């Protein structure tokens, strides 16, 4: 079998594809309490139907892709709730089933020729720690320990039928290399890798972006690379750095424009008045092909993004 780019139709017909926005924000808007180390993965246990409803709303807003609720869903995290490894794997697979269900319902209700993509979210070890270290990369595990942490979730996502893996919010070069080694065991499975940044030239752990990008250039299964969960006003400068070192298409899905304090776990208003929709043309000019939103974005933000792209 050959590896397939699940976004090829969108790229060929539109020149871009739209991914969804925040899952957790929408679950909170539906009354979910996510003040928990499991974050949105908690809802896989408690109210899974709400996850499927959020995926549907993003498809309805014009998104071409749903990212599964598996960012913080790991066997280690679920074990702290007393769940067995088998129960944890079933919950990770459930995250895929819920996204597929939303896709099926949307396609049954709408006449559309655009393929809808399911991306399996693979969050960093820092997300499991729930201490903000996905924005610093300030954690150290051996490659073997890191492999053991990630491999069962990746296996489960692939077995459940994702179209692509989203290795997202990655702050650590050593962790990225471990993930790629696991994914190489599935040579027909494409992935994207998106980072958090210390600044426009460095990964959060301090590794020069040049080194990370040039290494990822050698990995055929990495079909997009870029940034997510960063401030809107940091995106363009980061994309310009990527353009210096790669010809691969770029993925970008920043936060809403509000600023996150990892210590207090609170958001504050950013005075830059930037939005996804008023920045997207600039991002396209700088190589972004896969575009969406991360924390604090909503289906309405994605709807406005799509409207701008359709002008």
PDB file of C-alpha atoms in Angstrom:
ATOM      1  CA  UNK A   1       0.000   0.000   0.000  1.00  0.00           C
ATOM      2  CA  UNK A   2       1.034   3.560  -0.680  1.00  0.00           C
ATOM      3  CA  UNK A   3       0.857   6.474   1.724  1.00  0.00           C
ATOM      4  CA  UNK A   4      -2.008   8.846   0.872  1.00  0.00           C
ATOM      5  CA  UNK A   5      -2.252  12.530   1.703  1.00  0.00           C
ATOM      6  CA  UNK A   6      -5.837  12.751   3.039  1.00  0.00           C
ATOM      7  CA  UNK A   7      -5.895  16.482   2.262  1.00  0.00           C
ATOM      8  CA  UNK A   8      -4.884  16.110  -1.379  1.00  0.00           C
ATOM      9  CA  UNK A   9      -8.389  16.805  -2.693  1.00  0.00           C
ATOM     10  CA  UNK A  10      -8.658  20.036  -0.723  1.00  0.00           C
ATOM     11  CA  UNK A  11      -5.163  21.167  -1.696  1.00  0.00           C
ATOM     12  CA  UNK A  12      -5.833  20.409  -5.374  1.00  0.00           C
ATOM     13  CA  UNK A  13      -9.268  22.056  -5.468  1.00  0.00           C
ATOM     14  CA  UNK A  14      -8.863  24.948  -3.031  1.00  0.00           C
ATOM     15  CA  UNK A  15      -5.167  25.287  -2.357  1.00  0.00           C
ATOM     16  CA  UNK A  16      -5.740  24.798   1.385  1.00  0.00           C
ATOM     17  CA  UNK A  17      -7.665  22.755   3.939  1.00  0.00           C
ATOM     18  CA  UNK A  18      -9.389  23.938   7.104  1.00  0.00           C
ATOM     19  CA  UNK A  19      -8.994  22.084  10.381  1.00  0.00           C
ATOM     20  CA  UNK A  20     -11.246  22.555  13.368  1.00  0.00           C
ATOM     21  CA  UNK A  21     -10.900  24.767  16.442  1.00  0.00           C
ATOM     22  CA  UNK A  22     -10.788  24.154  20.171  1.00  0.00           C
ATOM     23  CA  UNK A  23     -12.541  21.085  21.547  1.00  0.00           C
ATOM     24  CA  UNK A  24     -12.183  21.913  25.238  1.00  0.00           C
ATOM     25  CA  UNK A  25     -13.589  25.436  24.846  1.00  0.00           C
ATOM     26  CA  UNK A  26     -16.737  24.099  23.229  1.00  0.00           C
ATOM     27  CA  UNK A  27     -17.140  21.369  25.822  1.00  0.00           C
ATOM     28  CA  UNK A  28     -16.913  24.006  28.547  1.00  0.00           C
ATOM     29  CA  UNK A  29     -19.519  26.058  26.683  1.00  0.00           C
ATOM     30  CA  UNK A  30     -21.755  22.989  26.936  1.00  0.00           C
ATOM     31  CA  UNK A  31     -21.335  22.879  30.715  1.00  0.00           C
ATOM     32  CA  UNK A  32     -18.417  20.450  31.092  1.00  0.00           C
ATOM     33  CA  UNK A  33     -16.025  20.947  33.994  1.00  0.00           C
ATOM     34  CA  UNK A  34     -12.517  20.441  32.579  1.00  0.00           C
ATOM     35  CA  UNK A  35     -10.577  21.531  35.648  1.00  0.00           C
ATOM     36  CA  UNK A  36      -8.941  18.128  35.641  1.00  0.00           C
ATOM     37  CA  UNK A  37      -5.617  16.557  34.677  1.00  0.00           C
ATOM     38  CA  UNK A  38      -7.420  14.574  31.962  1.00  0.00           C
ATOM     39  CA  UNK A  39      -8.870  17.791  30.484  1.00  0.00           C
ATOM     40  CA  UNK A  40     -11.149  17.005  27.511  1.00  0.00           C
ATOM     41  CA  UNK A  41     -10.240  13.293  27.720  1.00  0.00           C
ATOM     42  CA  UNK A  42     -12.365  13.230  30.876  1.00  0.00           C
ATOM     43  CA  UNK A  43     -15.454  13.713  28.678  1.00  0.00           C
ATOM     44  CA  UNK A  44     -14.642  10.520  26.776  1.00  0.00           C
ATOM     45  CA  UNK A  45     -15.663   8.782  29.999  1.00  0.00           C
ATOM     46  CA  UNK A  46     -18.490  11.010  31.192  1.00  0.00           C
ATOM     47  CA  UNK A  47     -20.369  12.495  28.199  1.00  0.00           C
ATOM     48  CA  UNK A  48     -18.920  11.198  24.935  1.00  0.00           C
ATOM     49  CA  UNK A  49     -21.937  12.314  22.904  1.00  0.00           C
ATOM     50  CA  UNK A  50     -20.916  15.938  23.516  1.00  0.00           C
ATOM     51  CA  UNK A  51     -17.571  15.335  21.820  1.00  0.00           C
ATOM     52  CA  UNK A  52     -19.308  14.035  18.717  1.00  0.00           C
ATOM     53  CA  UNK A  53     -21.630  17.074  18.777  1.00  0.00           C
ATOM     54  CA  UNK A  54     -18.650  19.452  18.839  1.00  0.00           C
ATOM     55  CA  UNK A  55     -17.015  17.657  15.908  1.00  0.00           C
ATOM     56  CA  UNK A  56     -20.278  17.968  13.981  1.00  0.00           C
ATOM     57  CA  UNK A  57     -20.487  21.696  14.677  1.00  0.00           C
ATOM     58  CA  UNK A  58     -17.003  22.219  13.286  1.00  0.00           C
ATOM     59  CA  UNK A  59     -17.831  20.254  10.134  1.00  0.00           C
ATOM     60  CA  UNK A  60     -20.974  22.357   9.845  1.00  0.00           C
ATOM     61  CA  UNK A  61     -18.864  25.509  10.148  1.00  0.00           C
ATOM     62  CA  UNK A  62     -16.806  24.413   7.143  1.00  0.00           C
ATOM     63  CA  UNK A  63     -13.904  22.488   8.667  1.00  0.00           C
ATOM     64  CA  UNK A  64     -12.434  19.751   6.491  1.00  0.00           C
ATOM     65  CA  UNK A  65     -10.860  17.958   9.449  1.00  0.00           C
ATOM     66  CA  UNK A  66     -11.753  16.887  12.973  1.00  0.00           C
ATOM     67  CA  UNK A  67      -8.960  16.330  15.479  1.00  0.00           C
ATOM     68  CA  UNK A  68      -9.818  13.562  17.934  1.00  0.00           C
ATOM     69  CA  UNK A  69     -10.269  14.056  21.684  1.00  0.00           C
ATOM     70  CA  UNK A  70      -7.116  12.047  22.399  1.00  0.00           C
ATOM     71  CA  UNK A  71      -4.679  14.886  23.101  1.00  0.00           C
ATOM     72  CA  UNK A  72      -4.613  14.079  26.801  1.00  0.00           C
ATOM     73  CA  UNK A  73      -5.947  10.533  26.523  1.00  0.00           C
ATOM     74  CA  UNK A  74      -3.144   8.173  27.518  1.00  0.00           C
ATOM     75  CA  UNK A  75      -2.998   4.822  29.322  1.00  0.00           C
ATOM     76  CA  UNK A  76      -0.857   6.439  32.030  1.00  0.00           C
ATOM     77  CA  UNK A  77      -3.340   9.246  32.560  1.00  0.00           C
ATOM     78  CA  UNK A  78      -6.330   6.916  32.651  1.00  0.00           C
ATOM     79  CA  UNK A  79      -4.491   4.570  35.031  1.00  0.00           C
ATOM     80  CA  UNK A  80      -4.565   7.360  37.614  1.00  0.00           C
ATOM     81  CA  UNK A  81      -8.381   7.033  37.441  1.00  0.00           C
ATOM     82  CA  UNK A  82      -8.176   3.339  38.121  1.00  0.00           C
ATOM     83  CA  UNK A  83      -8.794   2.282  34.535  1.00  0.00           C
ATOM     84  CA  UNK A  84      -7.051  -0.760  33.123  1.00  0.00           C
ATOM     85  CA  UNK A  85      -4.773  -0.565  30.067  1.00  0.00           C
ATOM     86  CA  UNK A  86      -7.502  -2.256  28.006  1.00  0.00           C
ATOM     87  CA  UNK A  87     -10.118   0.269  29.168  1.00  0.00           C
ATOM     88  CA  UNK A  88      -7.736   3.111  28.308  1.00  0.00           C
ATOM     89  CA  UNK A  89      -7.183   1.791  24.785  1.00  0.00           C
ATOM     90  CA  UNK A  90     -10.928   1.487  24.254  1.00  0.00           C
ATOM     91  CA  UNK A  91     -11.387   5.126  25.310  1.00  0.00           C
ATOM     92  CA  UNK A  92      -8.670   6.262  22.902  1.00  0.00           C
ATOM     93  CA  UNK A  93     -10.382   4.328  20.121  1.00  0.00           C
ATOM     94  CA  UNK A  94     -13.676   5.891  21.214  1.00  0.00           C
ATOM     95  CA  UNK A  95     -12.216   9.315  20.433  1.00  0.00           C
ATOM     96  CA  UNK A  96     -11.862   8.202  16.813  1.00  0.00           C
ATOM     97  CA  UNK A  97     -15.300   6.596  16.677  1.00  0.00           C
ATOM     98  CA  UNK A  98     -16.916   9.812  17.945  1.00  0.00           C
ATOM     99  CA  UNK A  99     -15.243  11.879  15.225  1.00  0.00           C
ATOM    100  CA  UNK A 100     -16.191   9.299  12.583  1.00  0.00           C
ATOM    101  CA  UNK A 101     -19.783   9.367  13.828  1.00  0.00           C
ATOM    102  CA  UNK A 102     -19.951  13.144  13.444  1.00  0.00           C
ATOM    103  CA  UNK A 103     -18.501  12.837   9.943  1.00  0.00           C
ATOM    104  CA  UNK A 104     -21.055  10.197   8.955  1.00  0.00           C
ATOM    105  CA  UNK A 105     -23.995  12.231  10.248  1.00  0.00           C
ATOM    106  CA  UNK A 106     -22.763  15.392   8.547  1.00  0.00           C
ATOM    107  CA  UNK A 107     -22.283  13.640   5.199  1.00  0.00           C
ATOM    108  CA  UNK A 108     -25.732  12.052   5.443  1.00  0.00           C
ATOM    109  CA  UNK A 109     -27.296  15.471   5.974  1.00  0.00           C
ATOM    110  CA  UNK A 110     -25.312  17.513   3.454  1.00  0.00           C
ATOM    111  CA  UNK A 111     -24.543  17.073  -0.219  1.00  0.00           C
ATOM    112  CA  UNK A 112     -20.820  17.746  -0.432  1.00  0.00           C
ATOM    113  CA  UNK A 113     -17.965  16.502  -2.561  1.00  0.00           C
ATOM    114  CA  UNK A 114     -15.262  17.504  -0.091  1.00  0.00           C
ATOM    115  CA  UNK A 115     -13.722  14.602   1.792  1.00  0.00           C
ATOM    116  CA  UNK A 116     -13.713  14.973   5.569  1.00  0.00           C
ATOM    117  CA  UNK A 117     -10.572  13.955   7.407  1.00  0.00           C
ATOM    118  CA  UNK A 118     -10.110  12.461  10.873  1.00  0.00           C
ATOM    119  CA  UNK A 119      -6.786  13.378  12.499  1.00  0.00           C
ATOM    120  CA  UNK A 120      -5.677  11.422  15.551  1.00  0.00           C
ATOM    121  CA  UNK A 121      -4.353  13.797  18.183  1.00  0.00           C
ATOM    122  CA  UNK A 122      -1.056  12.834  19.797  1.00  0.00           C
ATOM    123  CA  UNK A 123      -0.278  15.325  22.540  1.00  0.00           C
ATOM    124  CA  UNK A 124       3.106  15.652  24.259  1.00  0.00           C
ATOM    125  CA  UNK A 125       4.186  14.098  27.532  1.00  0.00           C
ATOM    126  CA  UNK A 126       3.893  17.589  28.987  1.00  0.00           C
ATOM    127  CA  UNK A 127       0.125  17.454  28.464  1.00  0.00           C
ATOM    128  CA  UNK A 128      -0.044  14.372  30.694  1.00  0.00           C
ATOM    129  CA  UNK A 129       1.932  16.238  33.357  1.00  0.00           C
ATOM    130  CA  UNK A 130      -0.726  19.006  33.238  1.00  0.00           C
ATOM    131  CA  UNK A 131       1.775  21.564  34.520  1.00  0.00           C
ATOM    132  CA  UNK A 132       2.235  23.763  31.459  1.00  0.00           C
ATOM    133  CA  UNK A 133       5.382  21.992  30.322  1.00  0.00           C
ATOM    134  CA  UNK A 134       3.999  21.548  26.806  1.00  0.00           C
ATOM    135  CA  UNK A 135       5.018  25.218  26.485  1.00  0.00           C
ATOM    136  CA  UNK A 136       8.529  24.709  27.864  1.00  0.00           C
ATOM    137  CA  UNK A 137       9.624  21.160  27.069  1.00  0.00           C
ATOM    138  CA  UNK A 138      10.932  21.096  30.616  1.00  0.00           C
ATOM    139  CA  UNK A 139      10.796  17.351  31.146  1.00  0.00           C
ATOM    140  CA  UNK A 140      13.300  14.573  30.575  1.00  0.00           C
ATOM    141  CA  UNK A 141      12.594  10.923  29.874  1.00  0.00           C
ATOM    142  CA  UNK A 142      14.747   8.330  28.221  1.00  0.00           C
ATOM    143  CA  UNK A 143      13.809   7.421  24.658  1.00  0.00           C
ATOM    144  CA  UNK A 144      12.558   4.055  25.952  1.00  0.00           C
ATOM    145  CA  UNK A 145      10.325   5.713  28.557  1.00  0.00           C
ATOM    146  CA  UNK A 146       8.993   8.159  25.985  1.00  0.00           C
ATOM    147  CA  UNK A 147       8.286   5.338  23.548  1.00  0.00           C
ATOM    148  CA  UNK A 148       6.366   3.392  26.191  1.00  0.00           C
ATOM    149  CA  UNK A 149       4.315   6.493  26.973  1.00  0.00           C
ATOM    150  CA  UNK A 150       3.272   7.135  23.363  1.00  0.00           C
ATOM    151  CA  UNK A 151       3.212   3.833  21.524  1.00  0.00           C
ATOM    152  CA  UNK A 152      -0.064   2.323  22.781  1.00  0.00           C
ATOM    153  CA  UNK A 153      -2.038   5.488  22.013  1.00  0.00           C
ATOM    154  CA  UNK A 154      -0.587   5.720  18.509  1.00  0.00           C
ATOM    155  CA  UNK A 155      -1.328   2.042  17.883  1.00  0.00           C
ATOM    156  CA  UNK A 156      -4.913   2.525  19.094  1.00  0.00           C
ATOM    157  CA  UNK A 157      -5.528   5.601  16.935  1.00  0.00           C
ATOM    158  CA  UNK A 158      -4.254   3.828  13.836  1.00  0.00           C
ATOM    159  CA  UNK A 159      -6.213   0.658  14.580  1.00  0.00           C
ATOM    160  CA  UNK A 160      -9.367   2.767  14.999  1.00  0.00           C
ATOM    161  CA  UNK A 161      -8.935   4.173  11.504  1.00  0.00           C
ATOM    162  CA  UNK A 162      -7.580   7.728  11.627  1.00  0.00           C
ATOM    163  CA  UNK A 163      -6.578   9.239   8.289  1.00  0.00           C
ATOM    164  CA  UNK A 164      -3.551  11.082   9.647  1.00  0.00           C
ATOM    165  CA  UNK A 165      -1.778  11.545  12.976  1.00  0.00           C
ATOM    166  CA  UNK A 166      -1.552  15.047  14.443  1.00  0.00           C
ATOM    167  CA  UNK A 167       1.573  15.223  16.614  1.00  0.00           C
ATOM    168  CA  UNK A 168       0.655  18.555  18.121  1.00  0.00           C
ATOM    169  CA  UNK A 169       1.784  21.127  20.673  1.00  0.00           C
ATOM    170  CA  UNK A 170       5.234  19.554  20.622  1.00  0.00           C
ATOM    171  CA  UNK A 171       7.860  21.417  22.692  1.00  0.00           C
ATOM    172  CA  UNK A 172      10.681  18.859  22.672  1.00  0.00           C
ATOM    173  CA  UNK A 173      12.935  17.744  19.827  1.00  0.00           C
ATOM    174  CA  UNK A 174      13.849  14.477  21.565  1.00  0.00           C
ATOM    175  CA  UNK A 175      10.151  13.667  21.934  1.00  0.00           C
ATOM    176  CA  UNK A 176       9.475  14.470  18.277  1.00  0.00           C
ATOM    177  CA  UNK A 177      12.210  12.041  17.220  1.00  0.00           C
ATOM    178  CA  UNK A 178      10.705   9.292  19.389  1.00  0.00           C
ATOM    179  CA  UNK A 179       7.261   9.856  17.867  1.00  0.00           C
ATOM    180  CA  UNK A 180       8.608   9.653  14.350  1.00  0.00           C
ATOM    181  CA  UNK A 181      10.401   6.396  15.157  1.00  0.00           C
ATOM    182  CA  UNK A 182       7.063   4.934  16.305  1.00  0.00           C
ATOM    183  CA  UNK A 183       5.161   6.220  13.269  1.00  0.00           C
ATOM    184  CA  UNK A 184       7.766   4.754  10.926  1.00  0.00           C
ATOM    185  CA  UNK A 185       6.498   1.349  12.017  1.00  0.00           C
ATOM    186  CA  UNK A 186       3.380   2.242   9.979  1.00  0.00           C
ATOM    187  CA  UNK A 187       4.918   3.385   6.670  1.00  0.00           C
ATOM    188  CA  UNK A 188       1.570   4.185   5.024  1.00  0.00           C
ATOM    189  CA  UNK A 189       0.414   6.461   7.883  1.00  0.00           C
ATOM    190  CA  UNK A 190       1.012  10.184   7.233  1.00  0.00           C
ATOM    191  CA  UNK A 191       1.392  12.709  10.013  1.00  0.00           C
ATOM    192  CA  UNK A 192       1.820  16.367  10.710  1.00  0.00           C
ATOM    193  CA  UNK A 193       4.073  17.753  13.425  1.00  0.00           C
ATOM    194  CA  UNK A 194       3.273  21.123  14.978  1.00  0.00           C
ATOM    195  CA  UNK A 195       5.319  22.819  17.663  1.00  0.00           C
ATOM    196  CA  UNK A 196       5.108  25.276  20.502  1.00  0.00           C
ATOM    197  CA  UNK A 197       7.874  27.858  20.401  1.00  0.00           C
ATOM    198  CA  UNK A 198      10.232  29.712  22.686  1.00  0.00           C
ATOM    199  CA  UNK A 199      10.510  32.355  19.945  1.00  0.00           C
ATOM    200  CA  UNK A 200      10.367  32.448  16.145  1.00  0.00           C
ATOM    201  CA  UNK A 201      13.753  30.736  15.892  1.00  0.00           C
ATOM    202  CA  UNK A 202      13.546  28.102  18.629  1.00  0.00           C
ATOM    203  CA  UNK A 203      11.405  25.204  19.779  1.00  0.00           C
ATOM    204  CA  UNK A 204      10.111  25.583  23.340  1.00  0.00           C
ATOM    205  CA  UNK A 205      12.965  23.432  24.673  1.00  0.00           C
ATOM    206  CA  UNK A 206      15.484  25.799  23.075  1.00  0.00           C
ATOM    207  CA  UNK A 207      16.398  23.653  20.052  1.00  0.00           C
ATOM    208  CA  UNK A 208      16.985  25.848  16.974  1.00  0.00           C
ATOM    209  CA  UNK A 209      14.024  25.439  14.621  1.00  0.00           C
ATOM    210  CA  UNK A 210      16.485  25.063  11.757  1.00  0.00           C
ATOM    211  CA  UNK A 211      17.715  21.768  13.219  1.00  0.00           C
ATOM    212  CA  UNK A 212      14.212  20.411  13.827  1.00  0.00           C
ATOM    213  CA  UNK A 213      12.886  21.406  10.419  1.00  0.00           C
ATOM    214  CA  UNK A 214      15.869  20.074   8.502  1.00  0.00           C
ATOM    215  CA  UNK A 215      15.556  16.746  10.306  1.00  0.00           C
ATOM    216  CA  UNK A 216      11.821  16.520   9.580  1.00  0.00           C
ATOM    217  CA  UNK A 217      12.512  17.297   5.909  1.00  0.00           C
ATOM    218  CA  UNK A 218      14.047  13.820   5.667  1.00  0.00           C
ATOM    219  CA  UNK A 219      10.882  12.070   6.919  1.00  0.00           C
ATOM    220  CA  UNK A 220       8.474  11.314   4.056  1.00  0.00           C
ATOM    221  CA  UNK A 221       5.595  10.544   6.414  1.00  0.00           C
ATOM    222  CA  UNK A 222       5.670  14.120   7.755  1.00  0.00           C
ATOM    223  CA  UNK A 223       3.506  15.779   5.112  1.00  0.00           C
ATOM    224  CA  UNK A 224       2.919  19.049   7.000  1.00  0.00           C
ATOM    225  CA  UNK A 225       4.844  20.817   9.732  1.00  0.00           C
ATOM    226  CA  UNK A 226       4.181  24.034  11.580  1.00  0.00           C
ATOM    227  CA  UNK A 227       2.865  25.553  14.783  1.00  0.00           C
ATOM    228  CA  UNK A 228      -0.168  25.363  17.028  1.00  0.00           C
ATOM    229  CA  UNK A 229      -1.250  26.673  20.417  1.00  0.00           C
ATOM    230  CA  UNK A 230       0.801  29.851  20.023  1.00  0.00           C
ATOM    231  CA  UNK A 231      -0.277  33.495  20.086  1.00  0.00           C
ATOM    232  CA  UNK A 232      -1.788  34.902  16.900  1.00  0.00           C
ATOM    233  CA  UNK A 233       0.804  37.666  16.677  1.00  0.00           C
ATOM    234  CA  UNK A 234       3.656  35.117  16.723  1.00  0.00           C
ATOM    235  CA  UNK A 235       2.480  33.078  13.741  1.00  0.00           C
ATOM    236  CA  UNK A 236       3.797  35.001  10.727  1.00  0.00           C
ATOM    237  CA  UNK A 237       7.340  35.346  12.039  1.00  0.00           C
ATOM    238  CA  UNK A 238       7.376  31.606  12.790  1.00  0.00           C
ATOM    239  CA  UNK A 239       6.141  30.755   9.297  1.00  0.00           C
ATOM    240  CA  UNK A 240       8.917  32.871   7.805  1.00  0.00           C
ATOM    241  CA  UNK A 241      11.443  30.786   9.721  1.00  0.00           C
ATOM    242  CA  UNK A 242       9.903  27.571   8.396  1.00  0.00           C
ATOM    243  CA  UNK A 243      10.069  28.932   4.858  1.00  0.00           C
ATOM    244  CA  UNK A 244      13.818  29.381   5.171  1.00  0.00           C
ATOM    245  CA  UNK A 245      14.380  25.684   5.775  1.00  0.00           C
ATOM    246  CA  UNK A 246      11.551  23.638   4.215  1.00  0.00           C
ATOM    247  CA  UNK A 247       9.498  23.353   1.060  1.00  0.00           C
ATOM    248  CA  UNK A 248       6.889  21.181   2.792  1.00  0.00           C
ATOM    249  CA  UNK A 249       3.421  22.719   3.205  1.00  0.00           C
ATOM    250  CA  UNK A 250       2.814  24.291   6.585  1.00  0.00           C
ATOM    251  CA  UNK A 251       0.131  23.778   9.220  1.00  0.00           C
ATOM    252  CA  UNK A 252      -0.953  26.555  11.536  1.00  0.00           C
ATOM    253  CA  UNK A 253      -3.633  26.636  14.210  1.00  0.00           C
ATOM    254  CA  UNK A 254      -2.977  29.257  16.866  1.00  0.00           C
ATOM    255  CA  UNK A 255      -4.969  30.278  19.895  1.00  0.00           C
ATOM    256  CA  UNK A 256      -7.795  32.791  19.709  1.00  0.00           C
ATOM    257  CA  UNK A 257      -5.704  35.848  20.523  1.00  0.00           C
ATOM    258  CA  UNK A 258      -6.092  35.656  24.278  1.00  0.00           C
ATOM    259  CA  UNK A 259      -2.962  35.001  26.354  1.00  0.00           C
ATOM    260  CA  UNK A 260      -2.577  31.904  28.544  1.00  0.00           C
ATOM    261  CA  UNK A 261      -0.833  31.878  31.913  1.00  0.00           C
ATOM    262  CA  UNK A 262       0.314  28.274  32.490  1.00  0.00           C
ATOM    263  CA  UNK A 263       0.834  28.923  36.213  1.00  0.00           C
ATOM    264  CA  UNK A 264      -2.655  30.226  36.993  1.00  0.00           C
ATOM    265  CA  UNK A 265      -4.289  28.348  34.089  1.00  0.00           C
ATOM    266  CA  UNK A 266      -6.211  31.476  33.126  1.00  0.00           C
ATOM    267  CA  UNK A 267      -6.653  33.493  29.952  1.00  0.00           C
ATOM    268  CA  UNK A 268      -6.402  37.261  29.514  1.00  0.00           C
ATOM    269  CA  UNK A 269      -7.398  39.523  26.646  1.00  0.00           C
ATOM    270  CA  UNK A 270      -4.788  40.394  24.032  1.00  0.00           C
ATOM    271  CA  UNK A 271      -4.971  43.973  22.794  1.00  0.00           C
ATOM    272  CA  UNK A 272      -3.641  43.181  19.303  1.00  0.00           C
ATOM    273  CA  UNK A 273      -7.192  42.750  17.905  1.00  0.00           C
ATOM    274  CA  UNK A 274      -6.024  39.929  15.684  1.00  0.00           C
ATOM    275  CA  UNK A 275      -8.308  37.081  14.602  1.00  0.00           C
ATOM    276  CA  UNK A 276      -7.934  33.932  12.561  1.00  0.00           C
ATOM    277  CA  UNK A 277      -9.899  35.461   9.708  1.00  0.00           C
ATOM    278  CA  UNK A 278      -7.994  38.733   9.499  1.00  0.00           C
ATOM    279  CA  UNK A 279      -4.614  36.987   9.566  1.00  0.00           C
ATOM    280  CA  UNK A 280      -5.256  33.999   7.309  1.00  0.00           C
ATOM    281  CA  UNK A 281      -4.278  35.661   4.018  1.00  0.00           C
ATOM    282  CA  UNK A 282      -0.914  36.599   5.476  1.00  0.00           C
ATOM    283  CA  UNK A 283      -0.408  33.022   6.634  1.00  0.00           C
ATOM    284  CA  UNK A 284      -1.277  31.701   3.188  1.00  0.00           C
ATOM    285  CA  UNK A 285       1.286  34.030   1.657  1.00  0.00           C
ATOM    286  CA  UNK A 286       3.829  32.428   3.973  1.00  0.00           C
ATOM    287  CA  UNK A 287       3.104  28.828   3.022  1.00  0.00           C
ATOM    288  CA  UNK A 288       0.216  27.783   5.278  1.00  0.00           C
ATOM    289  CA  UNK A 289      -1.904  25.110   3.626  1.00  0.00           C
ATOM    290  CA  UNK A 290      -3.579  23.533   6.658  1.00  0.00           C
ATOM    291  CA  UNK A 291      -5.242  26.221   8.763  1.00  0.00           C
ATOM    292  CA  UNK A 292      -7.478  26.237  11.844  1.00  0.00           C
ATOM    293  CA  UNK A 293      -7.678  27.261  15.481  1.00  0.00           C
ATOM    294  CA  UNK A 294      -6.497  26.000  18.842  1.00  0.00           C
ATOM    295  CA  UNK A 295      -7.387  27.086  22.392  1.00  0.00           C
ATOM    296  CA  UNK A 296     -10.378  29.401  22.883  1.00  0.00           C
ATOM    297  CA  UNK A 297     -11.460  29.260  19.260  1.00  0.00           C
ATOM    298  CA  UNK A 298     -14.995  28.226  18.361  1.00  0.00           C
ATOM    299  CA  UNK A 299     -17.067  26.980  15.404  1.00  0.00           C
ATOM    300  CA  UNK A 300     -17.958  30.629  14.773  1.00  0.00           C
ATOM    301  CA  UNK A 301     -14.254  31.468  14.412  1.00  0.00           C
ATOM    302  CA  UNK A 302     -13.882  28.634  11.910  1.00  0.00           C
ATOM    303  CA  UNK A 303     -16.997  29.789  10.058  1.00  0.00           C
ATOM    304  CA  UNK A 304     -15.522  33.273   9.687  1.00  0.00           C
ATOM    305  CA  UNK A 305     -12.199  31.807   8.623  1.00  0.00           C
ATOM    306  CA  UNK A 306     -13.918  29.782   5.898  1.00  0.00           C
ATOM    307  CA  UNK A 307     -15.905  32.823   4.760  1.00  0.00           C
ATOM    308  CA  UNK A 308     -12.692  34.811   4.387  1.00  0.00           C
ATOM    309  CA  UNK A 309     -11.002  31.996   2.489  1.00  0.00           C
ATOM    310  CA  UNK A 310     -14.008  31.689   0.156  1.00  0.00           C
ATOM    311  CA  UNK A 311     -13.948  35.362  -0.855  1.00  0.00           C
TER     312      UNK A 311
END
